[in-house]
């Protein structure tokens, strides 16, 4: 008698079911992970308008370099090497005659013969501010330099808060010009 082998059914259905269910599980996990990702919140940007302007001027025929230094209530200091610190910005760092002439493409050489440094405070932080001027480089050894400092509040309209002319005579001389305090309303 010849024996027949029992019939064996080769079916891949169960393997395909497990493979498909695993794939569906990974896709669902991916979708859940994607939904749980929170968008990156943008930092609240401060409006770029200036609240206060401090102008430092000295005679244009002098090649001396006067620098502005401003300390905010948190102790951060803005000066020519750190032109943007917190809400304080040094908008123009005048070097005397060194940066009076600029080449502008399409126009040519433009001369700006004024010696003026401009510092802005672009927001209101309550506390005391201290403003100093510093004679960084002196080109004329026998003359003193009259320096005028003006503090103006710009908003809602321009208001002159302080104006003073002081004299600097010696290289590296530094003077505290004004200390002023602001409250939460900017007064």
GROMACS .gro file of C-alpha atoms in nm:
model
  187
    1UNK     CA    1   0.000   0.000   0.000
    2UNK     CA    2   0.127   0.332  -0.093
    3UNK     CA    3   0.094   0.593   0.159
    4UNK     CA    4   0.016   0.943   0.056
    5UNK     CA    5   0.165   1.231   0.232
    6UNK     CA    6  -0.081   1.436   0.421
    7UNK     CA    7  -0.169   1.751   0.236
    8UNK     CA    8  -0.002   2.057   0.373
    9UNK     CA    9  -0.137   2.389   0.290
   10UNK     CA   10   0.122   2.655   0.247
   11UNK     CA   11  -0.041   2.987   0.304
   12UNK     CA   12   0.124   3.322   0.381
   13UNK     CA   13  -0.197   3.482   0.502
   14UNK     CA   14  -0.112   3.484   0.872
   15UNK     CA   15   0.236   3.623   0.808
   16UNK     CA   16   0.096   3.897   0.587
   17UNK     CA   17  -0.168   3.982   0.850
   18UNK     CA   18   0.099   4.024   1.120
   19UNK     CA   19   0.322   4.226   0.889
   20UNK     CA   20   0.032   4.455   0.786
   21UNK     CA   21  -0.082   4.506   1.149
   22UNK     CA   22   0.272   4.596   1.253
   23UNK     CA   23   0.295   4.848   0.970
   24UNK     CA   24  -0.041   5.000   1.069
   25UNK     CA   25   0.082   5.024   1.430
   26UNK     CA   26   0.399   5.212   1.328
   27UNK     CA   27   0.200   5.450   1.107
   28UNK     CA   28  -0.040   5.524   1.394
   29UNK     CA   29   0.252   5.586   1.633
   30UNK     CA   30   0.409   5.819   1.378
   31UNK     CA   31   0.081   6.011   1.336
   32UNK     CA   32   0.037   6.044   1.714
   33UNK     CA   33   0.398   6.162   1.754
   34UNK     CA   34   0.351   6.414   1.474
   35UNK     CA   35   0.035   6.550   1.635
   36UNK     CA   36   0.207   6.588   1.972
   37UNK     CA   37   0.486   6.802   1.831
   38UNK     CA   38   0.418   7.157   1.946
   39UNK     CA   39   0.515   7.437   1.709
   40UNK     CA   40   0.813   7.650   1.802
   41UNK     CA   41   0.684   7.967   1.962
   42UNK     CA   42   0.835   8.285   1.831
   43UNK     CA   43   0.992   8.519   2.081
   44UNK     CA   44   0.788   8.824   2.148
   45UNK     CA   45   0.955   9.091   1.943
   46UNK     CA   46   0.992   9.442   2.075
   47UNK     CA   47   0.875   9.716   1.846
   48UNK     CA   48   1.178   9.877   1.687
   49UNK     CA   49   1.083  10.234   1.768
   50UNK     CA   50   1.307  10.433   1.996
   51UNK     CA   51   1.168  10.567   2.322
   52UNK     CA   52   1.471  10.779   2.422
   53UNK     CA   53   1.763  10.922   2.223
   54UNK     CA   54   2.091  11.042   2.368
   55UNK     CA   55   2.299  11.253   2.126
   56UNK     CA   56   2.663  11.335   2.190
   57UNK     CA   57   2.816  11.605   1.964
   58UNK     CA   58   3.152  11.780   1.949
   59UNK     CA   59   3.306  12.017   1.691
   60UNK     CA   60   3.335  11.865   1.343
   61UNK     CA   61   3.681  12.004   1.274
   62UNK     CA   62   3.823  11.796   1.560
   63UNK     CA   63   3.941  11.446   1.483
   64UNK     CA   64   3.903  11.330   1.843
   65UNK     CA   65   3.704  11.017   1.926
   66UNK     CA   66   3.447  11.052   2.204
   67UNK     CA   67   3.265  10.734   2.309
   68UNK     CA   68   2.926  10.688   2.474
   69UNK     CA   69   2.873  10.437   2.755
   70UNK     CA   70   2.526  10.355   2.891
   71UNK     CA   71   2.445  10.122   3.180
   72UNK     CA   72   2.091   9.992   3.223
   73UNK     CA   73   1.915   9.902   3.551
   74UNK     CA   74   2.031   9.538   3.527
   75UNK     CA   75   2.398   9.640   3.508
   76UNK     CA   76   2.443   9.568   3.135
   77UNK     CA   77   2.672   9.816   2.961
   78UNK     CA   78   2.643   9.936   2.602
   79UNK     CA   79   2.953  10.085   2.437
   80UNK     CA   80   3.140  10.078   2.104
   81UNK     CA   81   3.233   9.709   2.129
   82UNK     CA   82   2.883   9.599   2.235
   83UNK     CA   83   2.653   9.819   2.026
   84UNK     CA   84   2.332   9.628   2.103
   85UNK     CA   85   2.271   9.531   2.463
   86UNK     CA   86   1.919   9.458   2.578
   87UNK     CA   87   1.703   9.756   2.487
   88UNK     CA   88   2.002   9.989   2.432
   89UNK     CA   89   2.156  10.050   2.088
   90UNK     CA   90   2.452  10.256   1.973
   91UNK     CA   91   2.315  10.370   1.637
   92UNK     CA   92   2.622  10.568   1.535
   93UNK     CA   93   2.976  10.532   1.666
   94UNK     CA   94   3.164  10.838   1.544
   95UNK     CA   95   3.543  10.810   1.528
   96UNK     CA   96   3.619  11.176   1.468
   97UNK     CA   97   3.739  11.229   1.112
   98UNK     CA   98   3.812  10.859   1.047
   99UNK     CA   99   3.461  10.762   0.935
  100UNK     CA  100   3.344  11.096   0.793
  101UNK     CA  101   3.386  10.988   0.430
  102UNK     CA  102   3.189  10.695   0.290
  103UNK     CA  103   3.161  10.555  -0.063
  104UNK     CA  104   2.800  10.497  -0.167
  105UNK     CA  105   2.755  10.289  -0.486
  106UNK     CA  106   2.579  10.486  -0.758
  107UNK     CA  107   2.635  10.817  -0.578
  108UNK     CA  108   3.006  10.835  -0.507
  109UNK     CA  109   3.191  10.966  -0.205
  110UNK     CA  110   2.971  11.123   0.062
  111UNK     CA  111   3.116  11.339   0.338
  112UNK     CA  112   2.952  11.356   0.683
  113UNK     CA  113   3.149  11.633   0.859
  114UNK     CA  114   2.966  11.618   1.194
  115UNK     CA  115   3.095  11.446   1.504
  116UNK     CA  116   2.791  11.282   1.658
  117UNK     CA  117   2.722  10.961   1.848
  118UNK     CA  118   2.361  10.852   1.880
  119UNK     CA  119   2.237  10.612   2.146
  120UNK     CA  120   1.878  10.489   2.162
  121UNK     CA  121   1.675  10.313   2.428
  122UNK     CA  122   1.412  10.110   2.242
  123UNK     CA  123   1.193  10.004   2.532
  124UNK     CA  124   1.110  10.092   2.888
  125UNK     CA  125   1.284   9.909   3.168
  126UNK     CA  126   1.222  10.063   3.510
  127UNK     CA  127   1.527  10.157   3.712
  128UNK     CA  128   1.833  10.380   3.698
  129UNK     CA  129   2.039  10.443   3.385
  130UNK     CA  130   2.392  10.590   3.395
  131UNK     CA  131   2.538  10.767   3.090
  132UNK     CA  132   2.911  10.839   3.058
  133UNK     CA  133   3.130  10.991   2.789
  134UNK     CA  134   3.489  10.885   2.737
  135UNK     CA  135   3.769  11.055   2.544
  136UNK     CA  136   3.902  10.749   2.361
  137UNK     CA  137   4.147  10.918   2.123
  138UNK     CA  138   4.278  11.273   2.136
  139UNK     CA  139   4.445  11.416   1.825
  140UNK     CA  140   4.514  11.771   1.948
  141UNK     CA  141   4.721  11.774   2.265
  142UNK     CA  142   4.680  12.143   2.346
  143UNK     CA  143   4.303  12.186   2.319
  144UNK     CA  144   4.007  12.086   2.526
  145UNK     CA  145   3.694  11.947   2.361
  146UNK     CA  146   3.346  12.087   2.428
  147UNK     CA  147   3.101  11.796   2.423
  148UNK     CA  148   2.724  11.849   2.422
  149UNK     CA  149   2.494  11.573   2.550
  150UNK     CA  150   2.120  11.586   2.482
  151UNK     CA  151   1.860  11.342   2.620
  152UNK     CA  152   1.521  11.342   2.448
  153UNK     CA  153   1.204  11.142   2.498
  154UNK     CA  154   1.043  11.063   2.163
  155UNK     CA  155   0.698  10.920   2.235
  156UNK     CA  156   0.423  11.037   2.211
  157UNK     CA  157   0.604  11.357   2.102
  158UNK     CA  158   0.963  11.481   2.119
  159UNK     CA  159   1.047  11.630   2.455
  160UNK     CA  160   1.387  11.764   2.561
  161UNK     CA  161   1.469  11.616   2.903
  162UNK     CA  162   1.833  11.715   2.950
  163UNK     CA  163   2.107  11.914   2.777
  164UNK     CA  164   2.456  11.982   2.904
  165UNK     CA  165   2.793  12.082   2.761
  166UNK     CA  166   3.105  11.952   2.934
  167UNK     CA  167   3.474  11.979   2.851
  168UNK     CA  168   3.712  11.687   2.806
  169UNK     CA  169   4.084  11.762   2.807
  170UNK     CA  170   4.288  11.451   2.879
  171UNK     CA  171   4.315  11.125   2.684
  172UNK     CA  172   4.109  10.845   2.845
  173UNK     CA  173   3.917  11.098   3.056
  174UNK     CA  174   3.569  10.975   3.145
  175UNK     CA  175   3.281  11.169   3.296
  176UNK     CA  176   2.940  11.065   3.420
  177UNK     CA  177   2.702  11.303   3.250
  178UNK     CA  178   2.362  11.196   3.371
  179UNK     CA  179   2.191  10.943   3.594
  180UNK     CA  180   1.821  10.910   3.534
  181UNK     CA  181   1.551  10.677   3.656
  182UNK     CA  182   1.250  10.545   3.468
  183UNK     CA  183   0.931  10.408   3.615
  184UNK     CA  184   0.712  10.142   3.450
  185UNK     CA  185   0.536  10.413   3.244
  186UNK     CA  186   0.864  10.551   3.111
  187UNK     CA  187   0.852  10.871   3.315
   0.00000   0.00000   0.00000
